[in-house]
């Protein structure tokens, strides 16, 4: 007897051998069969979706759930409309925070202000307390003088503005958050993901650097799993800062890793270790993404996260230690460094392990000649098409007429045989997959500005980038990303068919329900 039978559905399976189906059977959390294979079989539950469209659950291979949940709970100065307004928001956060501790403030963006707030200005409302005003990109912050006095000597800042490694030094001072606090934040963010049809995600960095919140952050995920409160399948990327000498036997290969020798692939269907996360540059919002030519209207071209030789060494070390690599590179100069590092890694250890599907995260600006290097090195791209929708006007102006079409490419990667998956990078912006599908297809900002129309992908290709390809780059293509016999019974029920509506309507399609292992994690009813 089946545990569940899904009937009266228009199922787009994302399985090239059986692209469409009407019925699906579930047994022990897996797809038991489709249509004729389950005809006449009884089921404990029957779910009739009334002709609605069903897709495999969306796979988001680059998220920050702890940050998302914490940001939602944190005092915010958004929208940033004036310096005085930002300071008023900080003053309010100081008054409402428990006395004596750190004051965290989110929602900061210097772009509408035309400049950054300064430490001296924060001091006028901080009441002597350590205040962190975190940029929406996560790559910079402004802090009060109380924080500056705590920083180690030599950490650079500009009137209290810290970027990249400087921002990471501030985060290290602020840590750790408690495991219970992180678990609550992750759960809230994961439930939001489920409401948007996401069933699998990869947390893009724990254990150090810009994106960590505790040295034992993985414990929060394990706690949620034990409680039955984790509504997603999760992979955890490990920050490269956690890589260190492990003292293994000389026959075991490179003497580098994380404690216990764990690496990519450890874990099960619900929670496991993913890639090693390596930062090479910053972001376009704070103007720190590393470019080969200056930003339009600015006198600089961003910056690398560290010395180029050091970055290449980290890439080589991670590759030789057997990790899949997820290399954050937004600007084209940073992409060069990432590709150079991967080329050096391949030279040192030519044969990659089966789990080493190396990825460049973001690939925000990729020159035409770099596409061939992606293909040559067999490195994938994990892009954020939603950034075009939300930030496209700003980014296009920053890059200028020649470079704007190179932003967050899609079809250009496919034309060169490069694997490309889509992610949200939440909470940098809204994470809804269907809005990102629309952006991949239309290449348009919310204003209507079209950016690089030659990079537009078909709707089926954009859906694959949000399902099967994301699963492949997580090494989980044998369990998620399509609905075929033996796969996990993870799906999303939509109010309309993305392949049948006008492309401008895709982002507004509602999610009726989301299922994980045949159990509902979200139900709009």
Coordinates of C-alpha atoms in Angstrom, one line a residue:
X1 CA 0.0 0.0 0.0
X2 CA 1.2 3.5 -0.9
X3 CA 1.6 6.0 1.9
X4 CA 0.3 8.8 -0.4
X5 CA -1.0 9.2 -3.9
X6 CA -1.0 12.6 -5.6
X7 CA -3.7 12.7 -8.2
X8 CA -5.3 15.1 -10.7
X9 CA -2.0 17.0 -11.2
X10 CA 0.0 18.4 -14.0
X11 CA 3.4 17.2 -12.9
X12 CA 6.5 18.6 -14.6
X13 CA 8.9 16.0 -13.4
X14 CA 12.1 17.6 -14.7
X15 CA 13.1 14.0 -15.7
X16 CA 13.9 14.0 -19.4
X17 CA 12.8 10.4 -19.6
X18 CA 9.3 11.1 -18.4
X19 CA 8.7 14.9 -18.4
X20 CA 5.0 14.9 -17.7
X21 CA 2.7 12.9 -15.4
X22 CA -0.8 13.0 -13.8
X23 CA -0.3 10.9 -10.7
X24 CA 2.5 10.1 -8.3
X25 CA 2.8 7.5 -5.6
X26 CA 4.8 7.8 -2.4
X27 CA 6.2 5.1 -0.2
X28 CA 8.5 5.7 2.7
X29 CA 9.3 9.2 1.6
X30 CA 10.3 8.3 -1.9
X31 CA 8.6 8.4 -5.3
X32 CA 7.2 4.9 -5.8
X33 CA 6.0 5.4 -9.4
X34 CA 4.1 7.6 -11.8
X35 CA 0.8 7.1 -13.6
X36 CA 0.4 3.5 -14.9
X37 CA 3.0 2.2 -12.5
X38 CA 0.8 3.0 -9.6
X39 CA -2.6 2.6 -11.3
X40 CA -5.0 0.7 -9.0
X41 CA -2.7 0.7 -6.0
X42 CA -4.4 1.7 -2.7
X43 CA -3.0 4.5 -0.6
X44 CA -3.4 5.6 3.0
X45 CA -3.8 9.2 1.8
X46 CA -4.9 10.7 -1.5
X47 CA -4.2 14.3 -2.3
X48 CA -6.2 15.7 -5.2
X49 CA -4.7 19.0 -6.4
X50 CA -7.5 19.8 -8.8
X51 CA -5.4 20.0 -12.0
X52 CA -2.7 22.3 -10.4
X53 CA 0.9 22.3 -11.6
X54 CA 3.4 20.3 -9.6
X55 CA 7.2 20.7 -9.8
X56 CA 10.0 19.1 -7.9
X57 CA 10.8 21.2 -4.8
X58 CA 13.1 24.0 -5.7
X59 CA 16.8 23.6 -4.8
X60 CA 18.5 26.7 -3.5
X61 CA 22.3 26.0 -3.5
X62 CA 23.4 29.3 -1.8
X63 CA 21.5 30.7 1.2
X64 CA 22.3 32.2 4.6
X65 CA 19.5 31.0 6.9
X66 CA 20.9 32.0 10.2
X67 CA 21.6 35.5 8.9
X68 CA 18.1 35.6 7.4
X69 CA 16.4 34.6 10.6
X70 CA 18.5 36.9 12.8
X71 CA 18.0 39.8 10.4
X72 CA 14.2 39.4 10.6
X73 CA 14.5 39.7 14.4
X74 CA 16.9 42.7 14.4
X75 CA 16.2 46.4 14.6
X76 CA 16.3 47.9 11.1
X77 CA 17.0 51.3 9.6
X78 CA 15.5 50.3 6.2
X79 CA 14.6 52.1 4.0
X80 CA 17.7 54.3 4.3
X81 CA 16.4 57.6 3.1
X82 CA 18.6 60.1 5.0
X83 CA 21.6 60.0 7.4
X84 CA 19.3 61.6 10.1
X85 CA 16.8 58.8 9.6
X86 CA 19.4 56.2 9.9
X87 CA 20.7 57.7 13.1
X88 CA 17.2 58.0 14.5
X89 CA 16.7 54.3 13.9
X90 CA 20.0 53.5 15.6
X91 CA 19.0 55.6 18.6
X92 CA 15.8 53.8 18.8
X93 CA 17.6 50.4 18.7
X94 CA 19.9 51.6 21.5
X95 CA 17.0 52.6 23.7
X96 CA 15.2 49.3 23.1
X97 CA 18.2 46.9 23.5
X98 CA 19.0 45.3 26.9
X99 CA 21.5 47.6 28.7
X100 CA 25.2 47.0 28.5
X101 CA 25.4 44.7 25.5
X102 CA 26.0 44.9 21.8
X103 CA 23.5 46.8 19.7
X104 CA 22.8 45.1 16.4
X105 CA 21.1 47.1 13.6
X106 CA 20.3 45.8 10.2
X107 CA 18.9 47.2 6.9
X108 CA 21.8 49.6 6.2
X109 CA 22.5 50.6 2.6
X110 CA 24.7 53.6 1.8
X111 CA 23.6 54.0 -1.8
X112 CA 20.4 56.2 -1.2
X113 CA 22.5 58.3 1.2
X114 CA 25.2 59.1 -1.2
X115 CA 27.9 58.3 1.4
X116 CA 28.5 56.1 4.5
X117 CA 27.4 57.0 8.0
X118 CA 30.5 57.4 10.2
X119 CA 31.6 56.2 13.6
X120 CA 31.5 59.7 14.9
X121 CA 27.9 60.1 13.8
X122 CA 27.0 56.7 15.4
X123 CA 28.7 57.9 18.6
X124 CA 26.1 60.7 18.9
X125 CA 23.4 58.1 19.5
X126 CA 25.3 55.0 20.8
X127 CA 25.5 56.1 24.4
X128 CA 29.0 54.7 24.5
X129 CA 27.8 51.2 23.6
X130 CA 29.2 48.9 20.9
X131 CA 27.0 49.4 17.8
X132 CA 27.1 47.4 14.6
X133 CA 25.2 48.8 11.6
X134 CA 25.3 45.9 9.1
X135 CA 25.1 46.5 5.4
X136 CA 22.5 44.6 3.5
X137 CA 25.2 42.9 1.4
X138 CA 26.9 41.4 4.5
X139 CA 30.2 42.6 3.2
X140 CA 30.6 45.8 5.2
X141 CA 29.4 47.5 8.4
X142 CA 29.7 50.7 10.2
X143 CA 30.6 50.6 13.9
X144 CA 30.7 52.9 16.8
X145 CA 34.0 54.0 18.4
X146 CA 33.4 51.5 21.2
X147 CA 33.8 48.7 18.7
X148 CA 36.8 50.3 17.0
X149 CA 38.6 50.3 20.4
X150 CA 38.1 46.5 20.7
X151 CA 39.5 45.7 17.2
X152 CA 43.1 44.3 17.0
X153 CA 45.7 46.7 15.8
X154 CA 46.0 46.9 12.0
X155 CA 42.4 46.3 11.1
X156 CA 41.7 48.9 8.5
X157 CA 38.6 51.1 8.5
X158 CA 37.4 54.4 7.0
X159 CA 35.8 56.5 9.7
X160 CA 34.2 53.4 11.2
X161 CA 33.3 51.7 7.9
X162 CA 34.8 48.2 7.6
X163 CA 34.7 46.0 4.6
X164 CA 35.4 42.4 3.9
X165 CA 38.1 41.1 6.2
X166 CA 37.6 44.1 8.5
X167 CA 33.8 43.3 8.7
X168 CA 34.8 39.7 9.5
X169 CA 37.0 40.9 12.4
X170 CA 33.9 42.8 13.8
X171 CA 31.8 39.7 13.4
X172 CA 34.4 37.6 15.3
X173 CA 34.2 40.1 18.2
X174 CA 30.4 40.0 18.2
X175 CA 30.2 36.2 18.3
X176 CA 29.0 33.8 19.5
X177 CA 25.2 33.7 19.3
X178 CA 23.6 30.9 21.3
X179 CA 22.7 27.6 19.7
X180 CA 19.0 28.0 20.7
X181 CA 19.0 31.5 19.2
X182 CA 20.5 30.3 16.0
X183 CA 18.2 27.3 15.8
X184 CA 15.1 29.6 16.1
X185 CA 16.5 31.9 13.4
X186 CA 17.2 29.1 11.1
X187 CA 13.8 27.5 11.6
X188 CA 12.0 30.8 10.8
X189 CA 14.0 31.3 7.7
X190 CA 13.6 27.7 6.6
X191 CA 9.8 28.0 7.0
X192 CA 9.9 31.0 4.7
X193 CA 11.8 29.0 2.2
X194 CA 9.2 26.3 2.4
X195 CA 6.4 28.8 1.8
X196 CA 8.2 29.7 -1.5
X197 CA 8.5 26.1 -2.7
X198 CA 12.0 25.4 -1.6
X199 CA 12.7 21.9 -0.2
X200 CA 16.6 21.8 -0.4
X201 CA 19.1 24.5 0.4
X202 CA 22.8 24.9 1.0
X203 CA 24.0 27.2 3.9
X204 CA 26.8 29.2 2.3
X205 CA 29.4 29.2 5.1
X206 CA 29.7 28.2 8.7
X207 CA 32.8 28.0 10.9
X208 CA 34.4 31.4 10.2
X209 CA 34.7 34.6 8.1
X210 CA 32.0 36.9 7.0
X211 CA 29.0 34.6 7.4
X212 CA 29.5 32.8 10.6
X213 CA 27.5 33.3 13.9
X214 CA 29.1 30.7 16.2
X215 CA 32.1 28.3 16.0
X216 CA 29.5 25.5 16.7
X217 CA 26.9 26.8 14.3
X218 CA 26.3 23.3 12.8
X219 CA 24.8 22.3 16.2
X220 CA 21.8 24.5 15.5
X221 CA 21.0 22.5 12.4
X222 CA 21.5 19.2 14.2
X223 CA 19.3 20.4 17.1
X224 CA 16.5 21.2 14.6
X225 CA 16.8 17.9 12.9
X226 CA 16.6 16.0 16.2
X227 CA 13.5 18.0 17.1
X228 CA 11.8 17.4 13.8
X229 CA 11.8 21.1 13.2
X230 CA 14.0 21.4 10.0
X231 CA 11.6 21.7 7.1
X232 CA 14.3 21.5 4.4
X233 CA 17.1 19.2 3.3
X234 CA 20.2 21.1 4.2
X235 CA 23.9 21.1 3.2
X236 CA 26.3 23.1 5.2
X237 CA 29.3 24.8 3.4
X238 CA 32.3 25.1 5.7
X239 CA 34.2 28.4 5.6
X240 CA 37.8 28.1 4.4
X241 CA 39.0 29.7 7.6
X242 CA 38.1 26.4 9.3
X243 CA 40.7 24.5 7.2
X244 CA 43.8 23.7 9.2
X245 CA 46.5 21.1 9.6
X246 CA 45.0 17.9 11.0
X247 CA 48.0 15.7 11.6
X248 CA 46.8 12.7 9.6
X249 CA 49.0 9.8 8.3
X250 CA 51.3 10.8 5.5
X251 CA 49.6 8.2 3.3
X252 CA 46.2 9.9 3.7
X253 CA 47.1 12.7 1.4
X254 CA 47.4 16.5 2.1
X255 CA 47.7 17.3 5.8
X256 CA 44.8 19.8 5.8
X257 CA 41.2 19.6 6.7
X258 CA 38.7 20.2 9.5
X259 CA 38.5 18.3 12.8
X260 CA 37.9 14.6 12.5
X261 CA 38.8 14.7 8.8
X262 CA 35.2 15.3 7.7
X263 CA 34.8 16.6 4.2
X264 CA 32.2 17.2 1.4
X265 CA 29.6 14.5 1.4
X266 CA 29.5 13.6 5.0
X267 CA 25.9 13.2 6.4
X268 CA 22.6 12.0 5.2
X269 CA 19.5 12.9 3.2
X270 CA 18.4 15.6 5.6
X271 CA 21.6 17.2 6.7
X272 CA 25.2 17.0 5.5
X273 CA 28.4 18.7 4.7
X274 CA 28.7 20.5 1.3
X275 CA 31.5 22.6 -0.2
X276 CA 34.4 24.5 1.2
X277 CA 33.4 28.2 1.0
X278 CA 36.2 30.6 -0.2
X279 CA 35.8 34.4 -0.5
X280 CA 37.9 36.1 -3.1
X281 CA 36.2 39.6 -3.2
X282 CA 33.2 41.6 -1.9
X283 CA 29.9 42.7 -3.4
X284 CA 28.5 45.2 -5.9
X285 CA 26.2 46.9 -3.4
X286 CA 29.1 48.1 -1.1
X287 CA 31.3 48.6 -4.2
X288 CA 33.9 46.1 -3.1
X289 CA 33.5 43.5 -5.8
X290 CA 37.0 43.3 -7.5
X291 CA 36.9 44.5 -11.1
X292 CA 39.6 44.8 -13.8
X293 CA 38.4 48.3 -14.6
X294 CA 36.9 50.9 -12.2
X295 CA 33.2 51.2 -11.5
X296 CA 31.5 53.8 -13.6
X297 CA 31.5 57.1 -11.7
X298 CA 34.0 55.9 -9.1
X299 CA 37.8 56.1 -8.8
X300 CA 38.3 52.5 -7.7
X301 CA 37.7 49.0 -8.9
X302 CA 36.9 47.2 -5.7
X303 CA 39.2 44.9 -3.8
X304 CA 40.2 41.3 -3.3
X305 CA 39.4 39.7 0.0
X306 CA 43.0 38.9 0.6
X307 CA 46.3 38.8 -1.3
X308 CA 46.0 37.1 -4.6
X309 CA 48.7 34.5 -3.9
X310 CA 47.0 33.7 -0.6
X311 CA 43.7 33.2 -2.3
X312 CA 45.2 30.9 -4.9
X313 CA 47.0 28.9 -2.2
X314 CA 43.7 28.4 -0.3
X315 CA 42.0 27.2 -3.4
X316 CA 44.8 24.7 -4.1
X317 CA 44.8 23.5 -0.5
X318 CA 41.1 22.9 -0.4
X319 CA 41.1 21.1 -3.7
X320 CA 44.0 18.9 -2.7
X321 CA 42.3 18.1 0.6
X322 CA 39.4 16.6 -1.3
X323 CA 36.7 19.3 -0.8
X324 CA 34.3 20.5 -3.4
X325 CA 35.0 24.3 -3.7
X326 CA 32.4 27.0 -3.7
X327 CA 34.4 30.1 -4.5
X328 CA 32.7 33.5 -4.0
X329 CA 33.8 35.7 -6.9
X330 CA 31.6 38.6 -8.1
X331 CA 33.8 40.9 -10.0
X332 CA 35.6 39.8 -13.2
X333 CA 39.0 40.3 -11.5
X334 CA 37.9 38.0 -8.7
X335 CA 36.7 35.5 -11.3
X336 CA 40.2 35.6 -12.8
X337 CA 41.7 34.8 -9.4
X338 CA 39.2 31.9 -8.9
X339 CA 39.9 30.4 -12.3
X340 CA 43.7 30.8 -11.9
X341 CA 43.4 29.1 -8.5
X342 CA 41.4 26.2 -10.0
X343 CA 43.9 25.9 -12.8
X344 CA 46.7 25.7 -10.3
X345 CA 44.8 23.1 -8.3
X346 CA 44.2 20.9 -11.3
X347 CA 47.9 21.0 -12.2
X348 CA 48.8 19.9 -8.7
X349 CA 46.2 17.3 -8.4
X350 CA 44.8 16.6 -11.9
X351 CA 42.1 14.1 -11.0
X352 CA 39.3 15.5 -9.0
X353 CA 37.3 13.3 -6.7
X354 CA 33.7 12.3 -7.7
X355 CA 32.3 14.8 -5.2
X356 CA 34.5 17.7 -6.4
X357 CA 32.2 19.6 -8.6
X358 CA 33.8 23.0 -8.1
X359 CA 31.6 26.1 -8.3
X360 CA 32.1 29.8 -8.6
X361 CA 29.4 31.5 -6.5
X362 CA 27.8 34.6 -8.0
X363 CA 30.0 35.0 -11.1
X364 CA 28.5 38.5 -11.1
X365 CA 30.5 39.9 -13.9
X366 CA 32.1 37.5 -16.4
X367 CA 33.9 38.8 -19.5
X368 CA 33.3 37.0 -22.8
X369 CA 36.7 35.3 -22.9
X370 CA 36.2 34.0 -19.3
X371 CA 33.4 31.7 -20.4
X372 CA 35.7 29.4 -22.3
X373 CA 37.9 29.1 -19.1
X374 CA 34.9 28.0 -17.1
X375 CA 34.3 25.3 -19.6
X376 CA 38.0 24.3 -19.9
X377 CA 38.3 23.9 -16.1
X378 CA 34.9 22.2 -15.8
X379 CA 33.8 24.7 -13.2
X380 CA 30.1 25.5 -12.7
X381 CA 28.5 28.9 -12.0
X382 CA 25.9 29.5 -9.2
X383 CA 24.3 32.8 -10.1
X384 CA 21.6 35.0 -8.5
X385 CA 19.1 36.1 -11.2
X386 CA 17.0 37.8 -8.6
X387 CA 19.8 40.4 -8.3
X388 CA 18.9 41.6 -11.8
X389 CA 15.3 42.1 -10.7
X390 CA 16.1 43.9 -7.5
X391 CA 19.4 45.7 -8.2
X392 CA 19.6 45.7 -12.0
X393 CA 19.3 49.4 -12.5
X394 CA 22.1 50.2 -10.1
X395 CA 24.4 47.4 -11.3
X396 CA 23.9 48.2 -15.0
X397 CA 24.8 51.9 -14.3
X398 CA 27.9 50.8 -12.3
X399 CA 29.1 48.6 -15.1
X400 CA 28.3 50.9 -18.1
X401 CA 27.0 50.0 -21.5
X402 CA 29.8 47.6 -22.5
X403 CA 29.9 45.5 -19.3
X404 CA 26.2 45.5 -18.2
X405 CA 25.4 42.6 -20.5
X406 CA 28.0 40.5 -18.7
X407 CA 26.1 40.6 -15.4
X408 CA 24.8 37.4 -13.9
X409 CA 25.0 35.5 -17.2
X410 CA 22.7 32.6 -18.1
X411 CA 22.5 31.4 -21.7
X412 CA 26.1 32.4 -22.3
X413 CA 27.2 29.7 -19.8
X414 CA 24.9 27.1 -21.4
X415 CA 26.2 27.9 -24.9
X416 CA 29.8 27.2 -23.7
X417 CA 28.7 23.9 -22.0
X418 CA 29.1 25.4 -18.5
X419 CA 26.8 24.0 -15.8
X420 CA 24.8 26.9 -14.3
X421 CA 22.5 26.8 -11.3
X422 CA 20.4 29.6 -9.7
X423 CA 20.3 30.6 -6.1
X424 CA 18.9 33.4 -4.0
X425 CA 21.7 34.4 -1.6
X426 CA 19.0 35.3 0.9
X427 CA 18.7 37.5 2.8
X428 CA 20.7 39.8 0.5
X429 CA 17.4 40.1 -1.3
X430 CA 14.0 38.3 -1.5
X431 CA 14.5 34.6 -2.2
X432 CA 11.4 33.6 -4.1
X433 CA 12.5 31.1 -6.8
X434 CA 9.7 32.0 -9.3
X435 CA 10.7 35.6 -9.3
X436 CA 14.3 34.5 -10.1
X437 CA 13.0 32.2 -12.9
X438 CA 11.3 35.2 -14.4
X439 CA 14.5 37.3 -14.2
X440 CA 16.5 34.5 -15.9
X441 CA 14.0 34.4 -18.7
X442 CA 13.3 38.2 -19.2
X443 CA 16.7 39.6 -18.0
X444 CA 14.8 42.6 -16.7
X445 CA 14.9 44.7 -13.6
X446 CA 11.7 45.5 -11.7
X447 CA 11.8 48.9 -13.5
X448 CA 11.6 47.1 -16.8
X449 CA 15.2 47.8 -17.8
X450 CA 16.4 44.9 -19.9
X451 CA 20.0 43.9 -19.2
X452 CA 21.9 41.6 -21.6
X453 CA 19.0 40.1 -23.5
X454 CA 21.3 37.6 -25.2
X455 CA 21.7 35.9 -21.9
X456 CA 18.0 35.1 -21.6
X457 CA 17.2 31.5 -20.9
X458 CA 14.1 29.5 -21.8
X459 CA 11.6 28.8 -19.1
X460 CA 12.4 25.1 -19.0
X461 CA 16.1 25.9 -18.7
X462 CA 15.5 28.3 -15.9
X463 CA 13.4 25.8 -14.0
X464 CA 16.2 23.2 -14.4
X465 CA 18.6 25.8 -13.0
X466 CA 16.4 26.0 -9.9
X467 CA 15.9 22.2 -9.5
X468 CA 18.0 19.5 -11.2
X469 CA 21.1 21.6 -11.6
X470 CA 21.2 22.9 -8.1
X471 CA 20.8 19.3 -6.9
X472 CA 23.7 18.2 -9.1
X473 CA 26.0 20.9 -7.7
X474 CA 25.1 19.7 -4.2
X475 CA 25.9 16.2 -5.2
X476 CA 22.4 15.2 -4.5
X477 CA 21.1 14.6 -8.0
X478 CA 20.3 11.0 -7.0
X479 CA 17.7 12.1 -4.5
X480 CA 16.3 15.6 -5.2
X481 CA 15.7 17.9 -8.2
X482 CA 13.3 15.7 -10.2
X483 CA 10.3 13.5 -9.6
X484 CA 11.2 10.0 -10.8
X485 CA 10.9 6.6 -9.1
X486 CA 13.3 6.3 -6.2
X487 CA 13.7 10.1 -5.8
X488 CA 12.7 11.9 -2.6
X489 CA 9.0 12.8 -2.6
X490 CA 9.7 16.6 -2.5
X491 CA 7.4 18.8 -4.6
X492 CA 5.7 22.2 -4.8
X493 CA 2.1 22.8 -5.9
X494 CA 1.7 26.0 -7.9
X495 CA -1.4 28.1 -8.7
X496 CA -0.3 28.2 -12.4
X497 CA 2.1 26.6 -14.8
X498 CA 5.3 28.7 -15.4
X499 CA 5.6 27.2 -18.9
X500 CA 2.1 28.3 -19.8
X501 CA 1.7 31.8 -18.5
X502 CA 3.2 35.0 -19.9
X503 CA 6.8 35.3 -18.7
X504 CA 5.9 38.6 -16.9
X505 CA 3.5 36.7 -14.7
X506 CA 5.9 33.9 -13.6
X507 CA 7.1 35.7 -10.5
X508 CA 3.6 36.3 -9.2
X509 CA 2.5 32.6 -9.4
X510 CA 1.4 31.6 -5.9
X511 CA 2.6 28.5 -4.0
X512 CA -0.3 26.4 -2.8
X513 CA 1.7 23.8 -0.9
X514 CA 5.2 22.3 -0.4
X515 CA 5.9 18.7 0.4
X516 CA 9.1 17.1 1.8
X517 CA 9.3 13.3 1.8
X518 CA 5.6 13.2 1.1
X519 CA 4.7 15.4 4.1
X520 CA 3.5 19.0 3.8
X521 CA 5.9 21.6 5.1
X522 CA 3.7 24.5 3.8
X523 CA 0.0 24.7 3.0
X524 CA -1.5 27.9 1.9
X525 CA -5.0 26.7 2.9

